[in-house]
Coordinates of C-alpha atoms and ligand atoms in Angstrom, one line a residue:
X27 CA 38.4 -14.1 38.1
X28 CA 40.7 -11.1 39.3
X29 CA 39.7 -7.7 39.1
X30 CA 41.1 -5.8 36.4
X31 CA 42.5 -2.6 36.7
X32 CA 40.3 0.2 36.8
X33 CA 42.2 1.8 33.8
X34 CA 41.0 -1.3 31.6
X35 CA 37.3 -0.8 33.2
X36 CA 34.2 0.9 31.1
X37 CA 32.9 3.4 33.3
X38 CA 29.0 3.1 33.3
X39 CA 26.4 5.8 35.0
X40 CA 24.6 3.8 37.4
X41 CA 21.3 5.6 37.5
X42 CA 19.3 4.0 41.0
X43 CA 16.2 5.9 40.5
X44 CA 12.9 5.8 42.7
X45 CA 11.3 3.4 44.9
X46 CA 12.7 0.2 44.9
X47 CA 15.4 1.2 42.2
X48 CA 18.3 2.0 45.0
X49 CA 17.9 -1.9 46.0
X50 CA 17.9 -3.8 42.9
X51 CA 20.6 -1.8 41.8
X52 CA 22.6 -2.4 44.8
X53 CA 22.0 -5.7 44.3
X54 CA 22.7 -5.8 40.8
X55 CA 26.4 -4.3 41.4
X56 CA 27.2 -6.9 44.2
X57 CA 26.6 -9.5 41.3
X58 CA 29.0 -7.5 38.6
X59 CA 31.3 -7.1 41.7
X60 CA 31.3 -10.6 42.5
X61 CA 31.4 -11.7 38.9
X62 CA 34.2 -9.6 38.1
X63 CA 32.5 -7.6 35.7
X64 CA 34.7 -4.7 33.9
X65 CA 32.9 -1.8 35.0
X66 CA 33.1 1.0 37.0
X67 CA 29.9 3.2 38.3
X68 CA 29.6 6.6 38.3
X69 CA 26.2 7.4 40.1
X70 CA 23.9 9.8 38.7
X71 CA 20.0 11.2 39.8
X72 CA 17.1 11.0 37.5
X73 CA 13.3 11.0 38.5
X74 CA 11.4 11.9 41.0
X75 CA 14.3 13.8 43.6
X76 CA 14.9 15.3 40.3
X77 CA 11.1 16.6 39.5
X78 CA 10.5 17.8 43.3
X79 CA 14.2 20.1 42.7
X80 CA 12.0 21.6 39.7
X81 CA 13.9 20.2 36.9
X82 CA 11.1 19.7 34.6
X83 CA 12.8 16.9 32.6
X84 CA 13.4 15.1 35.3
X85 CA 17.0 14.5 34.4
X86 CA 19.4 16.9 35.8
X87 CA 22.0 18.7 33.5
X88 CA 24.9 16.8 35.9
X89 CA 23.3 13.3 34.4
X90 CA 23.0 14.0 31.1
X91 CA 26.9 15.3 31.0
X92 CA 27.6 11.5 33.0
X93 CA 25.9 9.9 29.9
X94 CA 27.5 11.6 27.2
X95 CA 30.9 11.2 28.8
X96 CA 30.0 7.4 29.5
X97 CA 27.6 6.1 26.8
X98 CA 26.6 4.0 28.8
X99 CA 23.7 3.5 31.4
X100 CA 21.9 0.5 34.0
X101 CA 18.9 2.0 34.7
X102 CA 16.3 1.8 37.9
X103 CA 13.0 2.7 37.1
X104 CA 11.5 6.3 37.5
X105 CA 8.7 8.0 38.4
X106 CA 7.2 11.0 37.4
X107 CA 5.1 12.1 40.6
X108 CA 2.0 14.0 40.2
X109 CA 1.7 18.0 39.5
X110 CA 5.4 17.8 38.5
X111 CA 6.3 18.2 34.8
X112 CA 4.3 16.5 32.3
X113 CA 7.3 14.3 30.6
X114 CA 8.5 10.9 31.7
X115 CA 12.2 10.8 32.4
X116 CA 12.5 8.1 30.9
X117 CA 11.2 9.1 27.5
X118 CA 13.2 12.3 28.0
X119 CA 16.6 10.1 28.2
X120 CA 15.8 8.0 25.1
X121 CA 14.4 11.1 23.2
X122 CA 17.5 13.2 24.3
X123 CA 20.1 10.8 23.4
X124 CA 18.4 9.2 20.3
X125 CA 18.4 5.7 21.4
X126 CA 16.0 4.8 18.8
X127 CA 15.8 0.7 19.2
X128 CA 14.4 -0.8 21.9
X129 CA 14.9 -4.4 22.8
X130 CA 13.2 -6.7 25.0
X131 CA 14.1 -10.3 25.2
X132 CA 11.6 -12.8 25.6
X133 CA 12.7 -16.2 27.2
X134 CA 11.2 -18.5 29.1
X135 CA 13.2 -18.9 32.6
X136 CA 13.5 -21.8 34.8
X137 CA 11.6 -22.2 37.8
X138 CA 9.1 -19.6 37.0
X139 CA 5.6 -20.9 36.2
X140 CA 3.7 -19.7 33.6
X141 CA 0.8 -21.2 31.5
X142 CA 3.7 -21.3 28.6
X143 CA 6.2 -23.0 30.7
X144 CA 8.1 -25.9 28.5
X145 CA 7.2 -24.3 25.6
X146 CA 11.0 -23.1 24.9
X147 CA 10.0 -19.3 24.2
X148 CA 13.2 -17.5 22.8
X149 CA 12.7 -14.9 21.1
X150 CA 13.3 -10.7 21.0
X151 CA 10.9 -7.9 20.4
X152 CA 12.8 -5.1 18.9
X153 CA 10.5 -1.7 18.9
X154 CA 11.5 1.7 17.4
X155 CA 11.6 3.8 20.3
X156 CA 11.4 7.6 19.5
X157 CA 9.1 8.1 16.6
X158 CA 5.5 6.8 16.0
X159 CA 2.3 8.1 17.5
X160 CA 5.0 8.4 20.3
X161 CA 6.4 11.7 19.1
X162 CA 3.5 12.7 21.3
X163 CA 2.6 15.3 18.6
X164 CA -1.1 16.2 19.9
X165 CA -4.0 18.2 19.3
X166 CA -7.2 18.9 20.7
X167 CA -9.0 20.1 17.4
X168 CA -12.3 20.8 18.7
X169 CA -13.3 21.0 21.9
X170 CA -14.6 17.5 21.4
X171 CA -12.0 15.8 19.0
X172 CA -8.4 15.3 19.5
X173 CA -5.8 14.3 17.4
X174 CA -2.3 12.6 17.9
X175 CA -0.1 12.4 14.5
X176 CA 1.6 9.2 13.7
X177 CA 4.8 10.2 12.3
X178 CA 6.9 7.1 10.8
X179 CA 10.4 8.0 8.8
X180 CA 11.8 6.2 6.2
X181 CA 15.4 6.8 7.8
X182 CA 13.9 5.6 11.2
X183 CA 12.5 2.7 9.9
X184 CA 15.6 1.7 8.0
X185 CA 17.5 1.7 11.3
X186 CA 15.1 0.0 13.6
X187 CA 14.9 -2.8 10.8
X188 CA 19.2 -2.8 10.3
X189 CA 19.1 -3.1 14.3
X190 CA 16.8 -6.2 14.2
X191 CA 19.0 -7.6 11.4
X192 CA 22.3 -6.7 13.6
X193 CA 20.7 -8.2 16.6
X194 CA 20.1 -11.4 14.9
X195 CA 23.5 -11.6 13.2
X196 CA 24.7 -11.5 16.8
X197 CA 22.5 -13.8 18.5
X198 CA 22.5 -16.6 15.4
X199 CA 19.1 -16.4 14.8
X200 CA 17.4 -17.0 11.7
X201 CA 13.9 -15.0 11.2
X202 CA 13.1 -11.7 11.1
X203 CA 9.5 -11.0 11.7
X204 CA 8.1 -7.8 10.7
X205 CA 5.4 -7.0 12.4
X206 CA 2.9 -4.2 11.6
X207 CA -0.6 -2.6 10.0
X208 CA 0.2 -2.4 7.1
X209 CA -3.1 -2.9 5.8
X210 CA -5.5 -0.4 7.2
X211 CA -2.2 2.3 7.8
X212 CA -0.4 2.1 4.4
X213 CA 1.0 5.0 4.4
X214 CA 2.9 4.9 8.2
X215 CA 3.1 1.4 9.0
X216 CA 3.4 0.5 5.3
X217 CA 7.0 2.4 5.5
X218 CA 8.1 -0.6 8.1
X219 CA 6.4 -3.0 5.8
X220 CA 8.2 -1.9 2.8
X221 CA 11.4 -1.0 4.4
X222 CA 11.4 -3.9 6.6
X223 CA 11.5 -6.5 3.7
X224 CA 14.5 -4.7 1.4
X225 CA 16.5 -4.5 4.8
X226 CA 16.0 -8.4 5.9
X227 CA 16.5 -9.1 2.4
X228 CA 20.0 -7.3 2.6
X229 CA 21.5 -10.2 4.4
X230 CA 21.3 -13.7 3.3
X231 CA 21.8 -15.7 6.5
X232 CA 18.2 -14.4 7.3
X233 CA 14.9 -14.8 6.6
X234 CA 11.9 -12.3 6.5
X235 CA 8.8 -12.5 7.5
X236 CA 5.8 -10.5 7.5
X237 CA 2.8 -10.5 10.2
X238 CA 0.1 -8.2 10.5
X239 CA 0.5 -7.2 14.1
X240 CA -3.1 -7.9 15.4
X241 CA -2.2 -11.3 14.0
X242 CA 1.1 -11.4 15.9
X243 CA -0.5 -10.8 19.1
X244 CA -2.5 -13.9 18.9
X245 CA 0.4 -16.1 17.4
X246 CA 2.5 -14.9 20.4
X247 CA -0.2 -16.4 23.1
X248 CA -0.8 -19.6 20.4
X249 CA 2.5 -20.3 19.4
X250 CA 5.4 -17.9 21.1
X251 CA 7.9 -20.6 20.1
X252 CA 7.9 -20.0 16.4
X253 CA 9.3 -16.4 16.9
X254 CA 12.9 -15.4 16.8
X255 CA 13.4 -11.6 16.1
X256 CA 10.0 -9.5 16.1
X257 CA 10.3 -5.8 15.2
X258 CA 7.2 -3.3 15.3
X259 CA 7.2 0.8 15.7
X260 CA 6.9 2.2 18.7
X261 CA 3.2 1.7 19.6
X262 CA 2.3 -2.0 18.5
X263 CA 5.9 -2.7 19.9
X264 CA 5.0 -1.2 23.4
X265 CA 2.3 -3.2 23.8
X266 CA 3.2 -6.2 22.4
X267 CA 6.6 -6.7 24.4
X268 CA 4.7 -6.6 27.5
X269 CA 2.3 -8.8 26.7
X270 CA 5.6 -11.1 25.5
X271 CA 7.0 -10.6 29.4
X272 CA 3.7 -11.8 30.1
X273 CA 4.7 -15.0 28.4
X274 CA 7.5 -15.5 30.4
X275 CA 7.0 -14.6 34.1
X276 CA 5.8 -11.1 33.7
X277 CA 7.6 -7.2 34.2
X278 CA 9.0 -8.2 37.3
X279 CA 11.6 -10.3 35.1
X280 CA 12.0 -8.5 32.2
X281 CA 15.1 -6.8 31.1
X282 CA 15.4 -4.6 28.2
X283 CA 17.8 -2.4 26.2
X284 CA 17.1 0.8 24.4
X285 CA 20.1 1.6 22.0
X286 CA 21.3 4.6 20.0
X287 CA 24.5 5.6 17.8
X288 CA 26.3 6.7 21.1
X289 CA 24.6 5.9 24.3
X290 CA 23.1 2.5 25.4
X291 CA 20.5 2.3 28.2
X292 CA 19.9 -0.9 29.9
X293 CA 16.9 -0.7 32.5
X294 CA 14.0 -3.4 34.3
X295 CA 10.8 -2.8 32.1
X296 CA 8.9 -2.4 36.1
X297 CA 8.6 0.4 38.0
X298 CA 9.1 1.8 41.4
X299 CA 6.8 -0.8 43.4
X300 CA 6.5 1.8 45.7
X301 CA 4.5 -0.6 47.7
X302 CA 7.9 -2.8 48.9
X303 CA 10.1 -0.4 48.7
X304 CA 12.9 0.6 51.6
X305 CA 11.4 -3.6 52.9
X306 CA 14.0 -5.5 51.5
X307 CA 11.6 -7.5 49.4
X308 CA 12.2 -6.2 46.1
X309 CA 13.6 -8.9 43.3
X310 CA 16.6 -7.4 41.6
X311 CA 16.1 -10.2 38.6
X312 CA 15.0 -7.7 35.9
X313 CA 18.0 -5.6 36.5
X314 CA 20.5 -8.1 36.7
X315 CA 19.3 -9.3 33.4
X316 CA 19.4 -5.5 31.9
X317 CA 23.1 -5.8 33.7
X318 CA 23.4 -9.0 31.6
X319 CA 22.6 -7.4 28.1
X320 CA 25.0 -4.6 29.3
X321 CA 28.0 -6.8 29.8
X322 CA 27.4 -7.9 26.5
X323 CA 27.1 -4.5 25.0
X324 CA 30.8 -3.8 26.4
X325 CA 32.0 -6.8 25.4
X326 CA 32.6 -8.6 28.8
X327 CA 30.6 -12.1 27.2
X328 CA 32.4 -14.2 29.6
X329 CA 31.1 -12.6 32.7
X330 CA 27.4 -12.1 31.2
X331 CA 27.4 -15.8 30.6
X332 CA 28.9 -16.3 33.9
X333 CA 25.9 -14.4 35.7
X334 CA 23.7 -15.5 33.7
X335 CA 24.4 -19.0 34.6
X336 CA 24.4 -18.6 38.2
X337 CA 20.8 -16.9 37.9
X338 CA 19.5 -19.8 35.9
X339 CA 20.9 -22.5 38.2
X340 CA 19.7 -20.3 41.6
X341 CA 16.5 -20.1 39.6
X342 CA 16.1 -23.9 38.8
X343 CA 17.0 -25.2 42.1
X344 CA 14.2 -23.0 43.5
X345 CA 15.8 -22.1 46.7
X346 CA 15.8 -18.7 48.4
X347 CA 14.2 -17.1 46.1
X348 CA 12.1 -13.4 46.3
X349 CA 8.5 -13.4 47.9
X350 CA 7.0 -12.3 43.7
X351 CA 8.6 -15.4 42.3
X352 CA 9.3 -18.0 45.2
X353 CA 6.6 -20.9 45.6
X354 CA 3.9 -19.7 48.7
X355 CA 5.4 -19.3 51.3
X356 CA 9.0 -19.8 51.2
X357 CA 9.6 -16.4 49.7
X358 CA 12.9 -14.5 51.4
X359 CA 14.2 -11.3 51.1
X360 CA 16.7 -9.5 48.3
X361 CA 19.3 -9.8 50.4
X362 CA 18.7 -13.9 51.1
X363 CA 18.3 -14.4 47.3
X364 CA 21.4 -12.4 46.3
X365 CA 23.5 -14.3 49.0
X366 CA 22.2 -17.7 47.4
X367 CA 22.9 -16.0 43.5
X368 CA 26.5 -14.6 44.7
X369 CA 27.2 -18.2 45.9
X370 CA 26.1 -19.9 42.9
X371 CA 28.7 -17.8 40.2
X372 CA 30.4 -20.3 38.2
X373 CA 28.3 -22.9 38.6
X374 CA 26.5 -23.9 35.2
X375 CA 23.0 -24.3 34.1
X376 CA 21.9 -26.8 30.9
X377 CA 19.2 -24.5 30.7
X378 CA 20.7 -21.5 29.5
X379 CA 20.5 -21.6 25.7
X380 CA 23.7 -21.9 23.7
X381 CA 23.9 -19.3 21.8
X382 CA 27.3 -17.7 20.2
X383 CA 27.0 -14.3 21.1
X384 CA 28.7 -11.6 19.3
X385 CA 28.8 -7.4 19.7
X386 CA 25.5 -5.6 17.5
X387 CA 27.2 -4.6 14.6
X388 CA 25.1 -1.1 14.4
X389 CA 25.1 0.9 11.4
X390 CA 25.6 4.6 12.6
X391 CA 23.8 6.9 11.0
X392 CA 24.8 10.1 9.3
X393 CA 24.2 13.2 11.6
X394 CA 23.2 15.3 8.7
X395 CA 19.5 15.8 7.6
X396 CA 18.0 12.9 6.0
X397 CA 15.8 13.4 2.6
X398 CA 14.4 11.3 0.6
X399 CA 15.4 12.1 -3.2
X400 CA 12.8 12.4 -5.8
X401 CA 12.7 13.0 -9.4
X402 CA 9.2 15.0 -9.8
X403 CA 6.8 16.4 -7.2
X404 CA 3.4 17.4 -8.0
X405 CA 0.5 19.6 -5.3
X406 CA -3.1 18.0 -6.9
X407 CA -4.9 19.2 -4.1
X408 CA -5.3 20.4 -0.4
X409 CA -7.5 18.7 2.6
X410 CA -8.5 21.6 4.9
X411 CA -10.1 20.1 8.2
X412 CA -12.4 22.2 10.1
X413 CA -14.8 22.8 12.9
X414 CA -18.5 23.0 11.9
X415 CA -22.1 21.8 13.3
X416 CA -23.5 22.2 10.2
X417 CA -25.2 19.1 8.4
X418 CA -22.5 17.5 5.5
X419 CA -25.1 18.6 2.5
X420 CA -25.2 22.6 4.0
X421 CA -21.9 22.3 4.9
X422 CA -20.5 21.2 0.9
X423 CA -22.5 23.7 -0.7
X424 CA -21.0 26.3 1.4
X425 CA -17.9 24.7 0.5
X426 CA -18.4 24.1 -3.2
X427 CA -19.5 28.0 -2.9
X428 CA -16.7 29.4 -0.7
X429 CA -13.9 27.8 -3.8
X430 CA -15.9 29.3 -6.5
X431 CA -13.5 31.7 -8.0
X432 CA -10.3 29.9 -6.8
X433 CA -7.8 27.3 -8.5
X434 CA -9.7 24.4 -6.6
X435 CA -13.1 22.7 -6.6
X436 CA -14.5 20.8 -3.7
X437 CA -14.5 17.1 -4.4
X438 CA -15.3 15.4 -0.9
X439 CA -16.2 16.4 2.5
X440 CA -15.7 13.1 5.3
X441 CA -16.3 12.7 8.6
X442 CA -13.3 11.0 10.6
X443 CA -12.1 9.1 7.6
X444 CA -16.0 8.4 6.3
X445 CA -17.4 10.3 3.2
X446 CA -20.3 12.1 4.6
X447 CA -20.5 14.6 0.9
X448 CA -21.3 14.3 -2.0
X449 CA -22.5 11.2 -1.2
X450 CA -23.7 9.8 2.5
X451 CA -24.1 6.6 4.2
X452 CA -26.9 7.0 6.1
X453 CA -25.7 5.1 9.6
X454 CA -22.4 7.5 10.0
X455 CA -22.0 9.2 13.5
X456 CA -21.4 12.6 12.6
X457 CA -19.0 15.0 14.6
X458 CA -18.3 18.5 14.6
X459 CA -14.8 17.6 12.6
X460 CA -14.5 17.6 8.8
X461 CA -11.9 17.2 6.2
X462 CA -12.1 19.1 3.3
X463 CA -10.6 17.8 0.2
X464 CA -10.1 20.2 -3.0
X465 CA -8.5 19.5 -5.9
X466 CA -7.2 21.5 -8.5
X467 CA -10.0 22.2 -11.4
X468 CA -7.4 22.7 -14.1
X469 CA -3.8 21.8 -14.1
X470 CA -2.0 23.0 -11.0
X471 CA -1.1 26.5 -10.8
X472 CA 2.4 28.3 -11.0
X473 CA 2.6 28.8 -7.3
X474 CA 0.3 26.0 -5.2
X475 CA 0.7 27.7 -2.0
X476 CA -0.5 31.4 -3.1
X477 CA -3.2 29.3 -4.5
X478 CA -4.1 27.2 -1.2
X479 CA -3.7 30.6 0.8
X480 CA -6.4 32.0 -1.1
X481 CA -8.7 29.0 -1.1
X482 CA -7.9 29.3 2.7
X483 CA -8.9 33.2 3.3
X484 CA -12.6 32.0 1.4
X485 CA -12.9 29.0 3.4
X486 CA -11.9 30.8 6.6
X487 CA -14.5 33.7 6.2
X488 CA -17.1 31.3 6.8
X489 CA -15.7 28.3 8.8
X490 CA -13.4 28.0 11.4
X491 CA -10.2 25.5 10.1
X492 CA -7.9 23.7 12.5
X493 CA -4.9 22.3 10.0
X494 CA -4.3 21.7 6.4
X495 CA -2.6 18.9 4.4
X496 CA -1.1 19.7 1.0
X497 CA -2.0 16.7 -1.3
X498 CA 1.2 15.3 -3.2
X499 CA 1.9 13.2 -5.5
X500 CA 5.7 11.9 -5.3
X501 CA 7.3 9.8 -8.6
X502 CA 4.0 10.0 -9.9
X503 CA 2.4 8.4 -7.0
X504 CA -0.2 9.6 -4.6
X505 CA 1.1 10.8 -1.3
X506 CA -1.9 10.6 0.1
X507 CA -5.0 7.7 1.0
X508 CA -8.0 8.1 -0.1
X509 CA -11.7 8.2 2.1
X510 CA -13.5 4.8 2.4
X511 CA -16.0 5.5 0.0
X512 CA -13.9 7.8 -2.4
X513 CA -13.7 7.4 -6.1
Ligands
NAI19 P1 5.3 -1.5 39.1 O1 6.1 -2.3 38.1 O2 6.2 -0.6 40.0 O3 4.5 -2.5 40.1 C1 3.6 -3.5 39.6 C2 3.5 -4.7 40.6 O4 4.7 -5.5 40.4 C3 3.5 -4.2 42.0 O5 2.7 -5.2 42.7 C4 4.9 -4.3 42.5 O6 5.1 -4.5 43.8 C5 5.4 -5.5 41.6 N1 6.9 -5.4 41.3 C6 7.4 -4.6 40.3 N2 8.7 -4.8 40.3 C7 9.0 -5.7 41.3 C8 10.3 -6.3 41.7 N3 11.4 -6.0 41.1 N4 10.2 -7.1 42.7 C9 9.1 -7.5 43.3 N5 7.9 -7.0 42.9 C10 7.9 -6.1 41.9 O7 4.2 -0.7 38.3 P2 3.3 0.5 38.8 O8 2.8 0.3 40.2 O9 2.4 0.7 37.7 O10 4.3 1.8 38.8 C11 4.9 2.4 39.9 C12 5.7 3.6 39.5 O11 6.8 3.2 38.6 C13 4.9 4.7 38.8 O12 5.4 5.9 39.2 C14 5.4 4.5 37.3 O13 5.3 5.7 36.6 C15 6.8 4.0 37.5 N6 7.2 3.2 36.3 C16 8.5 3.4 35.9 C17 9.0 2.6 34.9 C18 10.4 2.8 34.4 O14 11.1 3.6 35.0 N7 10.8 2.2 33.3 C19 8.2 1.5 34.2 C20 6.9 1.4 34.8 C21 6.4 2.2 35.8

């Protein structure tokens, strides 16, 4: 195929990154080159020359204007060397530009052993990307306890489920797995639960599925081939997409895509291999397929498939192929194995799956703030948590003491999640952390919060609180869980 014009080209921010990242990425644009891909680079610095130049993000202001002007990014991996910032760069670029969905195809490849080989694994792990225990909201709450808060949206939840439903439209697949833990968290993962269902259920030509994710796990090592579309929040989906690459050869062949309402990422899921890097050794597969999803994001299908192809067939033949992936001993270099891939564009490969792929239809999302409407809101109560080395029954009667005269009355003290007053089981592990929970004696006062300030200043002349949590009850329904052991 002829180049096209460079008018008619999508300009993309090549970001090389650290270690090995300046050769797969070289290597990566000979392909597009080759191919005839519709792109352009504009070259932009993130990660560790950025960190040692004291930019604490690691991504320089000059980067972050490339992206906005391009939306569009291929990615080498960062680092984030020691003593320098205490960010990622890579979390800062999906946090910054709100690319909330993060996709990680899982296919079997040919030519690359695994225990699952033959198995015909095809499927995608989509994972919400910016909220979660991943908010990285934390606390050390005593010297001795810490605390991270898992923070799950309704909005966010709704959009990582409409992208896993877009992303099968496009791919023709058929199931829509939703993954998650739900029944120990029902509060946070129950959201995805909930959400999940009523947005599968929003389009006929799929089907929904719930999993608990533990479960998940093991159905992905006993049966990968049954899954099509898997979606999980942040953490469960973090861990379970690698384990996934696992499946199928392992990071070092893993592509992935994070995706927001204006910028799409597209970056290996391994790092810098600082070990091989500046030898020449370095396999540039994982990029290539990132470059792969890219083309497709821009809409160049014909020169995805075209690369892809050429991959599959260099990879089934088995010849030339990187030291990582190439049987003992017969491993060559990236430059060997790109030579070999070059030569074999637009040659085709029965392995590739045939699949109709179409653009992600993405439902943008309004920029305004997103609230949930409700018709009444009630405060019953307040949880104060607090520091104390008292024993539970000392500690409640100073409690049940210190609300005497306020709008409250003490009606459980627990011990990370375990009731530990009124009533005790004897074999709980007791820490220096405690939640409070008071409710109202009487029905709830005029002004809750003057109420819970005051039950605050009486608590607080005796113990030493870290945080408090207004109970609510939304619609009539609790906002809150209750304590294993609470009535
Ligand atoms: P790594 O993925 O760089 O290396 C793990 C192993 O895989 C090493 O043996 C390495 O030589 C090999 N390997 C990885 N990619 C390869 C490739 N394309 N070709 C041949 N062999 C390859 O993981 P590691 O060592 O934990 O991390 C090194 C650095 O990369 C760290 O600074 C880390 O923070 C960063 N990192 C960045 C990521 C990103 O930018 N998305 C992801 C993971 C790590």
């Amino acid at each position: 195929m002829d180049s096209l014009p460079v008018s008619q080209k999508v300009t993309v921010t090549a970001i090389a990154g650290d270690g090995i990242g300046a050769e797969v990425m070289r290597a990566t644009q000979a392909v597009l080159a080759a191919a005839g891909a519709a792109v352009t680079w504009e070259d932009a610095m993130a990660g560790g020359e950025a960190f040692r130049k004291g930019i604490s993000t690691g991504t320089p202001q000059e980067t972050l204007d490339s992206i906005e002007r391009t939306g569009v990014v291929l990615k080498g991996p960062l680092e984030t060397p020691v003593g320098y910032g205490e960010k990622s760069a890579n979390v800062s670029l999906r946090k910054i530009f709100e690319m909330y969905g993060n996709i990680r195809p899982v296919r079997e490849l040919p030519g690359i052993k695994t225990p699952f080989s033959g198995r015909g694994i095809d499927f995608t792990v989509v994972r919400e990307n910016v909220e979660d225990l991943y908010a990285g909201i934390e606390h050390m709450q005593t010297p001795g306890v810490a605390q991270a808060v898992k923070l799950i949206s309704e909005a966010g939840c709704e959009r990582i489920a409409e992208l896993a439903c877009a992303l099968a439209l496009a791919e023709g697949r058929k199931t829509v797995t939703v993954a998650t833990k739900a029944n120990i968290l029902k509060l946070t993962e129950g959201l995805l639960k909930t959400v999940g269902e009523r947005v599968v259920k929003r389009h006929p030509a799929l089907t929904h599925e719930h999993m608990i994710v533990d479960n998940c796990a093991h159905q992905m090592v006993i049966r990968p081939e049954q899954f099509d579309i898997c979606v999980m929040t942040n953490m469960n989906g973090d861990i379970l997409s690698d384990l996934a690459a696992g499946l199928v050869g392992g990071l070092g062949v893993a592509p992935s895509a994070n995706l927001g309402d204006t910028v799409a990422m597209f970056e290996a899921v391994h790092g810098s291999a600082p070990q091989i890097a500046g030898k020449g050794l370095a396999n540039p597969t994982a990029l290539l397929l990132s470059a792969v999803m890219m083309l497709r994001h821009i809409g160049d299908f014909t020169t995805a498939a075209r690369i892809e192809h050429a991959l599959y067939v260099t990879l089934e033949e088995g010849r030339d192929l990187t030291g990582d992936i190439a049987a003992p001993g017969t491993g060559v270099g990236t430059a060997a194995y790109l030579e070999r891939l070059i030569g074999n564009l637009g040659r085709t490969s029965a392995r590739v799956p045939a699949r109709e792929y179409r653009p992600i239809a993405m439902r943008p999302w309004p920029r305004s703030t997103w609230a949930r409407a409700v018709a009444t809101r009630e405060v019953v109560g307040v949880d104060i948590f607090l520091e104390s080395q008292a024993t539970p029954q000392a500690l409640g009667a100073s409690l049940v003491q210190a609300a005497q005269g306020s709008a409250f009355s003490l009606k459980l003290v627990s011990c990370r999640g375990a009731q530990v007053w009124p009533v005790a089981q004897p074999h709980t592990f007791i820490v220096d952390h405690f939640r409070a929970r008071f409710m109202f004696s009487a029905a709830a006062p005029a002004n809750p919060n003057a109420a819970i300030a005051d039950l605050l200043a009486r608590v607080g002349e005796q113990h030493s609180w870290m945080h408090v949590e207004k109970l609510q009850r939304f619609d009539g329904a609790d906002a809150f869980t209750k304590d294993q052991g609470e009535g």
